[in-house]
Amino acid sequence: MFYNAAADPEDYAELVSAEARADRYFAVIRNGALMGYFCFEKTNEGLELGLGMKPSYTGQGNGRAFYQTIEVYLKENLSPKKIRLAVAAFNE
């Protein structure tokens, strides 16, 4: 899943369908503004996490706070044994 989901028809269809999204896509709001999103799949070992930060927030040292916000939410609400971050090969 990428921040530019409209570029991938399959990902876009999942995002715009409440049934397909189910309860696994979440917005990350910081100071009242959308910072990005995350989604997860439950696995036998825990959760596989996908995320996307709004492009205007990237490259400014916001990554740690963004991820920690997500991790705290997951631990408090789902108590996963393990969180595995799925990262696209083109990301640095």
PDB file of N, CA and C in Angstrom:
ATOM      1  N   MET A   1       0.843  -1.173   0.000  1.00  0.00           N
ATOM      2  CA  MET A   1       0.000   0.000   0.000  1.00  0.00           C
ATOM      3  C   MET A   1       0.888   1.235   0.000  1.00  0.00           C
ATOM      4  N   PHE A   2       0.549   2.198  -0.815  1.00  0.00           N
ATOM      5  CA  PHE A   2       1.358   3.400  -0.957  1.00  0.00           C
ATOM      6  C   PHE A   2       0.491   4.633  -0.762  1.00  0.00           C
ATOM      7  N   TYR A   3       1.121   5.755  -0.514  1.00  0.00           N
ATOM      8  CA  TYR A   3       0.373   6.981  -0.286  1.00  0.00           C
ATOM      9  C   TYR A   3      -0.363   7.408  -1.545  1.00  0.00           C
ATOM     10  N   ASN A   4       0.174   7.077  -2.708  1.00  0.00           N
ATOM     11  CA  ASN A   4      -0.472   7.418  -3.972  1.00  0.00           C
ATOM     12  C   ASN A   4      -1.311   6.234  -4.464  1.00  0.00           C
ATOM     13  N   ALA A   5      -2.217   5.763  -3.661  1.00  0.00           N
ATOM     14  CA  ALA A   5      -2.987   4.548  -3.933  1.00  0.00           C
ATOM     15  C   ALA A   5      -3.773   4.625  -5.235  1.00  0.00           C
ATOM     16  N   ALA A   6      -4.177   5.812  -5.652  1.00  0.00           N
ATOM     17  CA  ALA A   6      -4.952   5.930  -6.891  1.00  0.00           C
ATOM     18  C   ALA A   6      -4.158   5.436  -8.092  1.00  0.00           C
ATOM     19  N   ALA A   7      -2.834   5.404  -7.988  1.00  0.00           N
ATOM     20  CA  ALA A   7      -1.987   4.918  -9.083  1.00  0.00           C
ATOM     21  C   ALA A   7      -2.085   3.402  -9.237  1.00  0.00           C
ATOM     22  N   ASP A   8      -2.587   2.708  -8.237  1.00  0.00           N
ATOM     23  CA  ASP A   8      -2.740   1.252  -8.280  1.00  0.00           C
ATOM     24  C   ASP A   8      -4.224   0.926  -8.105  1.00  0.00           C
ATOM     25  N   PRO A   9      -4.910   0.529  -9.174  1.00  0.00           N
ATOM     26  CA  PRO A   9      -6.359   0.295  -9.085  1.00  0.00           C
ATOM     27  C   PRO A   9      -6.771  -0.691  -7.993  1.00  0.00           C
ATOM     28  N   GLU A  10      -5.985  -1.734  -7.761  1.00  0.00           N
ATOM     29  CA  GLU A  10      -6.326  -2.715  -6.732  1.00  0.00           C
ATOM     30  C   GLU A  10      -6.254  -2.097  -5.337  1.00  0.00           C
ATOM     31  N   ASP A  11      -5.175  -1.366  -5.056  1.00  0.00           N
ATOM     32  CA  ASP A  11      -5.040  -0.701  -3.761  1.00  0.00           C
ATOM     33  C   ASP A  11      -6.126   0.360  -3.581  1.00  0.00           C
ATOM     34  N   TYR A  12      -6.401   1.106  -4.634  1.00  0.00           N
ATOM     35  CA  TYR A  12      -7.411   2.158  -4.553  1.00  0.00           C
ATOM     36  C   TYR A  12      -8.792   1.566  -4.251  1.00  0.00           C
ATOM     37  N   ALA A  13      -9.129   0.477  -4.925  1.00  0.00           N
ATOM     38  CA  ALA A  13     -10.423  -0.175  -4.693  1.00  0.00           C
ATOM     39  C   ALA A  13     -10.548  -0.617  -3.241  1.00  0.00           C
ATOM     40  N   GLU A  14      -9.458  -1.091  -2.659  1.00  0.00           N
ATOM     41  CA  GLU A  14      -9.479  -1.514  -1.258  1.00  0.00           C
ATOM     42  C   GLU A  14      -9.678  -0.326  -0.330  1.00  0.00           C
ATOM     43  N   LEU A  15      -9.036   0.779  -0.632  1.00  0.00           N
ATOM     44  CA  LEU A  15      -9.140   1.959   0.226  1.00  0.00           C
ATOM     45  C   LEU A  15     -10.532   2.574   0.206  1.00  0.00           C
ATOM     46  N   VAL A  16     -11.170   2.638  -0.944  1.00  0.00           N
ATOM     47  CA  VAL A  16     -12.450   3.329  -1.029  1.00  0.00           C
ATOM     48  C   VAL A  16     -13.635   2.444  -0.643  1.00  0.00           C
ATOM     49  N   SER A  17     -13.404   1.166  -0.455  1.00  0.00           N
ATOM     50  CA  SER A  17     -14.478   0.257  -0.047  1.00  0.00           C
ATOM     51  C   SER A  17     -14.425   0.023   1.461  1.00  0.00           C
ATOM     52  N   ALA A  18     -15.470   0.440   2.163  1.00  0.00           N
ATOM     53  CA  ALA A  18     -15.510   0.231   3.616  1.00  0.00           C
ATOM     54  C   ALA A  18     -15.435  -1.255   3.955  1.00  0.00           C
ATOM     55  N   GLU A  19     -16.057  -2.085   3.144  1.00  0.00           N
ATOM     56  CA  GLU A  19     -16.026  -3.532   3.386  1.00  0.00           C
ATOM     57  C   GLU A  19     -14.606  -4.083   3.210  1.00  0.00           C
ATOM     58  N   ALA A  20     -13.896  -3.668   2.173  1.00  0.00           N
ATOM     59  CA  ALA A  20     -12.538  -4.151   1.926  1.00  0.00           C
ATOM     60  C   ALA A  20     -11.553  -3.615   2.970  1.00  0.00           C
ATOM     61  N   ARG A  21     -11.768  -2.362   3.387  1.00  0.00           N
ATOM     62  CA  ARG A  21     -10.890  -1.764   4.407  1.00  0.00           C
ATOM     63  C   ARG A  21     -11.063  -2.438   5.743  1.00  0.00           C
ATOM     64  N   ALA A  22     -12.296  -2.835   6.010  1.00  0.00           N
ATOM     65  CA  ALA A  22     -12.659  -3.455   7.291  1.00  0.00           C
ATOM     66  C   ALA A  22     -12.147  -2.587   8.441  1.00  0.00           C
ATOM     67  N   ASP A  23     -11.574  -3.228   9.446  1.00  0.00           N
ATOM     68  CA  ASP A  23     -11.049  -2.501  10.609  1.00  0.00           C
ATOM     69  C   ASP A  23      -9.541  -2.557  10.644  1.00  0.00           C
ATOM     70  N   ARG A  24      -8.905  -2.357   9.493  1.00  0.00           N
ATOM     71  CA  ARG A  24      -7.455  -2.455   9.466  1.00  0.00           C
ATOM     72  C   ARG A  24      -6.752  -1.259   8.863  1.00  0.00           C
ATOM     73  N   TYR A  25      -7.480  -0.236   8.458  1.00  0.00           N
ATOM     74  CA  TYR A  25      -6.894   1.010   7.951  1.00  0.00           C
ATOM     75  C   TYR A  25      -7.203   2.128   8.927  1.00  0.00           C
ATOM     76  N   PHE A  26      -6.194   2.926   9.257  1.00  0.00           N
ATOM     77  CA  PHE A  26      -6.362   3.982  10.245  1.00  0.00           C
ATOM     78  C   PHE A  26      -5.619   5.240   9.816  1.00  0.00           C
ATOM     79  N   ALA A  27      -6.200   6.389  10.115  1.00  0.00           N
ATOM     80  CA  ALA A  27      -5.544   7.676   9.877  1.00  0.00           C
ATOM     81  C   ALA A  27      -4.653   8.000  11.069  1.00  0.00           C
ATOM     82  N   VAL A  28      -3.538   8.651  10.800  1.00  0.00           N
ATOM     83  CA  VAL A  28      -2.657   9.149  11.856  1.00  0.00           C
ATOM     84  C   VAL A  28      -2.814  10.670  11.858  1.00  0.00           C
ATOM     85  N   ILE A  29      -3.391  11.184  12.936  1.00  0.00           N
ATOM     86  CA  ILE A  29      -3.653  12.622  13.070  1.00  0.00           C
ATOM     87  C   ILE A  29      -2.678  13.193  14.095  1.00  0.00           C
ATOM     88  N   ARG A  30      -2.039  14.285  13.735  1.00  0.00           N
ATOM     89  CA  ARG A  30      -1.110  14.945  14.657  1.00  0.00           C
ATOM     90  C   ARG A  30      -1.401  16.437  14.635  1.00  0.00           C
ATOM     91  N   ASN A  31      -1.603  17.013  15.802  1.00  0.00           N
ATOM     92  CA  ASN A  31      -1.947  18.438  15.916  1.00  0.00           C
ATOM     93  C   ASN A  31      -3.133  18.800  15.031  1.00  0.00           C
ATOM     94  N   GLY A  32      -4.115  17.895  14.963  1.00  0.00           N
ATOM     95  CA  GLY A  32      -5.328  18.157  14.210  1.00  0.00           C
ATOM     96  C   GLY A  32      -5.219  17.998  12.700  1.00  0.00           C
ATOM     97  N   ALA A  33      -4.066  17.569  12.205  1.00  0.00           N
ATOM     98  CA  ALA A  33      -3.874  17.429  10.764  1.00  0.00           C
ATOM     99  C   ALA A  33      -3.535  15.981  10.409  1.00  0.00           C
ATOM    100  N   LEU A  34      -3.974  15.561   9.237  1.00  0.00           N
ATOM    101  CA  LEU A  34      -3.661  14.221   8.762  1.00  0.00           C
ATOM    102  C   LEU A  34      -2.167  14.117   8.471  1.00  0.00           C
ATOM    103  N   MET A  35      -1.503  13.194   9.152  1.00  0.00           N
ATOM    104  CA  MET A  35      -0.067  12.984   8.955  1.00  0.00           C
ATOM    105  C   MET A  35       0.187  11.798   8.026  1.00  0.00           C
ATOM    106  N   GLY A  36      -0.755  10.879   7.973  1.00  0.00           N
ATOM    107  CA  GLY A  36      -0.606   9.707   7.121  1.00  0.00           C
ATOM    108  C   GLY A  36      -1.600   8.646   7.540  1.00  0.00           C
ATOM    109  N   TYR A  37      -1.270   7.400   7.222  1.00  0.00           N
ATOM    110  CA  TYR A  37      -2.160   6.294   7.530  1.00  0.00           C
ATOM    111  C   TYR A  37      -1.333   5.060   7.841  1.00  0.00           C
ATOM    112  N   PHE A  38      -1.999   4.046   8.372  1.00  0.00           N
ATOM    113  CA  PHE A  38      -1.378   2.735   8.468  1.00  0.00           C
ATOM    114  C   PHE A  38      -2.450   1.686   8.285  1.00  0.00           C
ATOM    115  N   CYS A  39      -2.011   0.515   7.895  1.00  0.00           N
ATOM    116  CA  CYS A  39      -2.905  -0.625   7.764  1.00  0.00           C
ATOM    117  C   CYS A  39      -2.144  -1.854   8.232  1.00  0.00           C
ATOM    118  N   PHE A  40      -2.886  -2.893   8.568  1.00  0.00           N
ATOM    119  CA  PHE A  40      -2.208  -4.100   9.034  1.00  0.00           C
ATOM    120  C   PHE A  40      -2.975  -5.337   8.626  1.00  0.00           C
ATOM    121  N   GLU A  41      -2.247  -6.421   8.587  1.00  0.00           N
ATOM    122  CA  GLU A  41      -2.803  -7.763   8.382  1.00  0.00           C
ATOM    123  C   GLU A  41      -2.386  -8.589   9.584  1.00  0.00           C
ATOM    124  N   LYS A  42      -3.304  -9.337  10.134  1.00  0.00           N
ATOM    125  CA  LYS A  42      -2.952 -10.249  11.223  1.00  0.00           C
ATOM    126  C   LYS A  42      -2.284 -11.475  10.613  1.00  0.00           C
ATOM    127  N   THR A  43      -1.210 -11.935  11.245  1.00  0.00           N
ATOM    128  CA  THR A  43      -0.504 -13.134  10.818  1.00  0.00           C
ATOM    129  C   THR A  43      -0.404 -14.079  12.010  1.00  0.00           C
ATOM    130  N   ASN A  44       0.112 -15.263  11.786  1.00  0.00           N
ATOM    131  CA  ASN A  44       0.300 -16.215  12.880  1.00  0.00           C
ATOM    132  C   ASN A  44       1.270 -15.696  13.932  1.00  0.00           C
ATOM    133  N   GLU A  45       2.243 -14.886  13.495  1.00  0.00           N
ATOM    134  CA  GLU A  45       3.257 -14.374  14.425  1.00  0.00           C
ATOM    135  C   GLU A  45       2.891 -13.039  15.059  1.00  0.00           C
ATOM    136  N   GLY A  46       1.918 -12.322  14.504  1.00  0.00           N
ATOM    137  CA  GLY A  46       1.567 -11.006  15.033  1.00  0.00           C
ATOM    138  C   GLY A  46       0.870 -10.174  13.973  1.00  0.00           C
ATOM    139  N   LEU A  47       1.487  -9.050  13.592  1.00  0.00           N
ATOM    140  CA  LEU A  47       0.914  -8.155  12.596  1.00  0.00           C
ATOM    141  C   LEU A  47       1.949  -7.811  11.532  1.00  0.00           C
ATOM    142  N   GLU A  48       1.485  -7.670  10.301  1.00  0.00           N
ATOM    143  CA  GLU A  48       2.307  -7.096   9.240  1.00  0.00           C
ATOM    144  C   GLU A  48       1.761  -5.696   9.008  1.00  0.00           C
ATOM    145  N   LEU A  49       2.628  -4.708   9.118  1.00  0.00           N
ATOM    146  CA  LEU A  49       2.246  -3.305   9.107  1.00  0.00           C
ATOM    147  C   LEU A  49       2.660  -2.638   7.805  1.00  0.00           C
ATOM    148  N   GLY A  50       1.736  -1.898   7.228  1.00  0.00           N
ATOM    149  CA  GLY A  50       2.022  -1.020   6.105  1.00  0.00           C
ATOM    150  C   GLY A  50       1.692   0.392   6.523  1.00  0.00           C
ATOM    151  N   LEU A  51       2.399   1.365   6.005  1.00  0.00           N
ATOM    152  CA  LEU A  51       2.119   2.744   6.399  1.00  0.00           C
ATOM    153  C   LEU A  51       2.467   3.689   5.269  1.00  0.00           C
ATOM    154  N   GLY A  52       1.939   4.868   5.358  1.00  0.00           N
ATOM    155  CA  GLY A  52       2.234   5.912   4.389  1.00  0.00           C
ATOM    156  C   GLY A  52       2.160   7.262   5.063  1.00  0.00           C
ATOM    157  N   MET A  53       3.255   8.002   4.990  1.00  0.00           N
ATOM    158  CA  MET A  53       3.280   9.347   5.564  1.00  0.00           C
ATOM    159  C   MET A  53       2.973  10.356   4.456  1.00  0.00           C
ATOM    160  N   LYS A  54       2.162  11.325   4.790  1.00  0.00           N
ATOM    161  CA  LYS A  54       1.828  12.382   3.846  1.00  0.00           C
ATOM    162  C   LYS A  54       3.131  12.995   3.325  1.00  0.00           C
ATOM    163  N   PRO A  55       3.279  13.120   2.012  1.00  0.00           N
ATOM    164  CA  PRO A  55       4.550  13.589   1.450  1.00  0.00           C
ATOM    165  C   PRO A  55       5.065  14.907   2.033  1.00  0.00           C
ATOM    166  N   SER A  56       4.172  15.804   2.420  1.00  0.00           N
ATOM    167  CA  SER A  56       4.638  17.087   2.974  1.00  0.00           C
ATOM    168  C   SER A  56       5.310  16.939   4.336  1.00  0.00           C
ATOM    169  N   TYR A  57       5.185  15.765   4.973  1.00  0.00           N
ATOM    170  CA  TYR A  57       5.825  15.513   6.266  1.00  0.00           C
ATOM    171  C   TYR A  57       7.144  14.747   6.131  1.00  0.00           C
ATOM    172  N   THR A  58       7.428  14.203   4.960  1.00  0.00           N
ATOM    173  CA  THR A  58       8.635  13.386   4.814  1.00  0.00           C
ATOM    174  C   THR A  58       9.884  14.257   4.718  1.00  0.00           C
ATOM    175  N   GLY A  59      11.015  13.657   5.091  1.00  0.00           N
ATOM    176  CA  GLY A  59      12.300  14.348   5.005  1.00  0.00           C
ATOM    177  C   GLY A  59      12.496  15.454   6.020  1.00  0.00           C
ATOM    178  N   GLN A  60      11.665  15.482   7.073  1.00  0.00           N
ATOM    179  CA  GLN A  60      11.750  16.556   8.074  1.00  0.00           C
ATOM    180  C   GLN A  60      11.948  16.012   9.484  1.00  0.00           C
ATOM    181  N   GLY A  61      12.351  14.749   9.583  1.00  0.00           N
ATOM    182  CA  GLY A  61      12.587  14.164  10.898  1.00  0.00           C
ATOM    183  C   GLY A  61      11.326  13.733  11.618  1.00  0.00           C
ATOM    184  N   ASN A  62      10.234  13.523  10.899  1.00  0.00           N
ATOM    185  CA  ASN A  62       8.964  13.131  11.511  1.00  0.00           C
ATOM    186  C   ASN A  62       8.755  11.620  11.599  1.00  0.00           C
ATOM    187  N   GLY A  63       9.624  10.840  10.985  1.00  0.00           N
ATOM    188  CA  GLY A  63       9.429   9.399  10.894  1.00  0.00           C
ATOM    189  C   GLY A  63       9.323   8.688  12.231  1.00  0.00           C
ATOM    190  N   ARG A  64      10.189   9.017  13.154  1.00  0.00           N
ATOM    191  CA  ARG A  64      10.180   8.345  14.455  1.00  0.00           C
ATOM    192  C   ARG A  64       8.868   8.589  15.199  1.00  0.00           C
ATOM    193  N   ALA A  65       8.427   9.840  15.264  1.00  0.00           N
ATOM    194  CA  ALA A  65       7.172  10.154  15.963  1.00  0.00           C
ATOM    195  C   ALA A  65       5.986   9.501  15.258  1.00  0.00           C
ATOM    196  N   PHE A  66       6.009   9.485  13.935  1.00  0.00           N
ATOM    197  CA  PHE A  66       4.948   8.861  13.159  1.00  0.00           C
ATOM    198  C   PHE A  66       4.858   7.374  13.486  1.00  0.00           C
ATOM    199  N   TYR A  67       5.996   6.685  13.417  1.00  0.00           N
ATOM    200  CA  TYR A  67       5.990   5.250  13.698  1.00  0.00           C
ATOM    201  C   TYR A  67       5.639   4.967  15.158  1.00  0.00           C
ATOM    202  N   GLN A  68       6.179   5.731  16.083  1.00  0.00           N
ATOM    203  CA  GLN A  68       5.907   5.480  17.500  1.00  0.00           C
ATOM    204  C   GLN A  68       4.424   5.659  17.818  1.00  0.00           C
ATOM    205  N   THR A  69       3.770   6.613  17.186  1.00  0.00           N
ATOM    206  CA  THR A  69       2.332   6.805  17.377  1.00  0.00           C
ATOM    207  C   THR A  69       1.581   5.549  16.958  1.00  0.00           C
ATOM    208  N   ILE A  70       1.963   4.991  15.821  1.00  0.00           N
ATOM    209  CA  ILE A  70       1.330   3.767  15.314  1.00  0.00           C
ATOM    210  C   ILE A  70       1.610   2.596  16.243  1.00  0.00           C
ATOM    211  N   GLU A  71       2.862   2.428  16.635  1.00  0.00           N
ATOM    212  CA  GLU A  71       3.250   1.306  17.491  1.00  0.00           C
ATOM    213  C   GLU A  71       2.514   1.339  18.830  1.00  0.00           C
ATOM    214  N   VAL A  72       2.407   2.502  19.431  1.00  0.00           N
ATOM    215  CA  VAL A  72       1.693   2.626  20.706  1.00  0.00           C
ATOM    216  C   VAL A  72       0.237   2.216  20.528  1.00  0.00           C
ATOM    217  N   TYR A  73      -0.397   2.692  19.463  1.00  0.00           N
ATOM    218  CA  TYR A  73      -1.795   2.334  19.214  1.00  0.00           C
ATOM    219  C   TYR A  73      -1.956   0.823  19.075  1.00  0.00           C
ATOM    220  N   LEU A  74      -1.097   0.207  18.267  1.00  0.00           N
ATOM    221  CA  LEU A  74      -1.195  -1.240  18.047  1.00  0.00           C
ATOM    222  C   LEU A  74      -0.984  -2.021  19.340  1.00  0.00           C
ATOM    223  N   LYS A  75       0.017  -1.632  20.111  1.00  0.00           N
ATOM    224  CA  LYS A  75       0.293  -2.346  21.367  1.00  0.00           C
ATOM    225  C   LYS A  75      -0.844  -2.185  22.367  1.00  0.00           C
ATOM    226  N   GLU A  76      -1.404  -0.994  22.455  1.00  0.00           N
ATOM    227  CA  GLU A  76      -2.477  -0.753  23.418  1.00  0.00           C
ATOM    228  C   GLU A  76      -3.795  -1.401  23.008  1.00  0.00           C
ATOM    229  N   ASN A  77      -4.042  -1.538  21.708  1.00  0.00           N
ATOM    230  CA  ASN A  77      -5.336  -2.013  21.243  1.00  0.00           C
ATOM    231  C   ASN A  77      -5.348  -3.447  20.730  1.00  0.00           C
ATOM    232  N   LEU A  78      -4.199  -3.954  20.289  1.00  0.00           N
ATOM    233  CA  LEU A  78      -4.158  -5.296  19.717  1.00  0.00           C
ATOM    234  C   LEU A  78      -3.166  -6.233  20.409  1.00  0.00           C
ATOM    235  N   SER A  79      -2.249  -5.693  21.162  1.00  0.00           N
ATOM    236  CA  SER A  79      -1.242  -6.481  21.887  1.00  0.00           C
ATOM    237  C   SER A  79      -0.562  -7.546  21.022  1.00  0.00           C
ATOM    238  N   PRO A  80      -0.028  -7.161  19.854  1.00  0.00           N
ATOM    239  CA  PRO A  80       0.605  -8.167  19.007  1.00  0.00           C
ATOM    240  C   PRO A  80       1.898  -8.693  19.624  1.00  0.00           C
ATOM    241  N   LYS A  81       2.182  -9.975  19.371  1.00  0.00           N
ATOM    242  CA  LYS A  81       3.449 -10.559  19.828  1.00  0.00           C
ATOM    243  C   LYS A  81       4.603  -9.965  19.040  1.00  0.00           C
ATOM    244  N   LYS A  82       4.349  -9.651  17.785  1.00  0.00           N
ATOM    245  CA  LYS A  82       5.395  -9.167  16.898  1.00  0.00           C
ATOM    246  C   LYS A  82       4.764  -8.218  15.878  1.00  0.00           C
ATOM    247  N   ILE A  83       5.507  -7.171  15.508  1.00  0.00           N
ATOM    248  CA  ILE A  83       5.081  -6.264  14.444  1.00  0.00           C
ATOM    249  C   ILE A  83       6.155  -6.316  13.365  1.00  0.00           C
ATOM    250  N   ARG A  84       5.734  -6.658  12.169  1.00  0.00           N
ATOM    251  CA  ARG A  84       6.662  -6.733  11.036  1.00  0.00           C
ATOM    252  C   ARG A  84       6.306  -5.616  10.078  1.00  0.00           C
ATOM    253  N   LEU A  85       7.247  -4.744   9.783  1.00  0.00           N
ATOM    254  CA  LEU A  85       7.020  -3.612   8.896  1.00  0.00           C
ATOM    255  C   LEU A  85       7.258  -4.045   7.455  1.00  0.00           C
ATOM    256  N   ALA A  86       6.269  -3.878   6.609  1.00  0.00           N
ATOM    257  CA  ALA A  86       6.396  -4.159   5.176  1.00  0.00           C
ATOM    258  C   ALA A  86       6.869  -2.882   4.487  1.00  0.00           C
ATOM    259  N   VAL A  87       7.997  -2.944   3.803  1.00  0.00           N
ATOM    260  CA  VAL A  87       8.588  -1.769   3.164  1.00  0.00           C
ATOM    261  C   VAL A  87       8.803  -2.088   1.684  1.00  0.00           C
ATOM    262  N   ALA A  88       8.334  -1.179   0.827  1.00  0.00           N
ATOM    263  CA  ALA A  88       8.525  -1.339  -0.614  1.00  0.00           C
ATOM    264  C   ALA A  88      10.018  -1.214  -0.941  1.00  0.00           C
ATOM    265  N   ALA A  89      10.456  -1.979  -1.924  1.00  0.00           N
ATOM    266  CA  ALA A  89      11.878  -2.020  -2.280  1.00  0.00           C
ATOM    267  C   ALA A  89      12.420  -0.641  -2.689  1.00  0.00           C
ATOM    268  N   PHE A  90      11.584   0.224  -3.254  1.00  0.00           N
ATOM    269  CA  PHE A  90      12.077   1.525  -3.705  1.00  0.00           C
ATOM    270  C   PHE A  90      12.236   2.536  -2.578  1.00  0.00           C
ATOM    271  N   ASN A  91      11.753   2.248  -1.386  1.00  0.00           N
ATOM    272  CA  ASN A  91      11.915   3.167  -0.263  1.00  0.00           C
ATOM    273  C   ASN A  91      13.336   3.095   0.294  1.00  0.00           C
ATOM    274  N   GLU A  92      13.850   4.247   0.655  1.00  0.00           N
ATOM    275  CA  GLU A  92      15.196   4.318   1.234  1.00  0.00           C
ATOM    276  C   GLU A  92      15.110   4.510   2.730  1.00  0.00           C
TER     277      GLU A  92
END
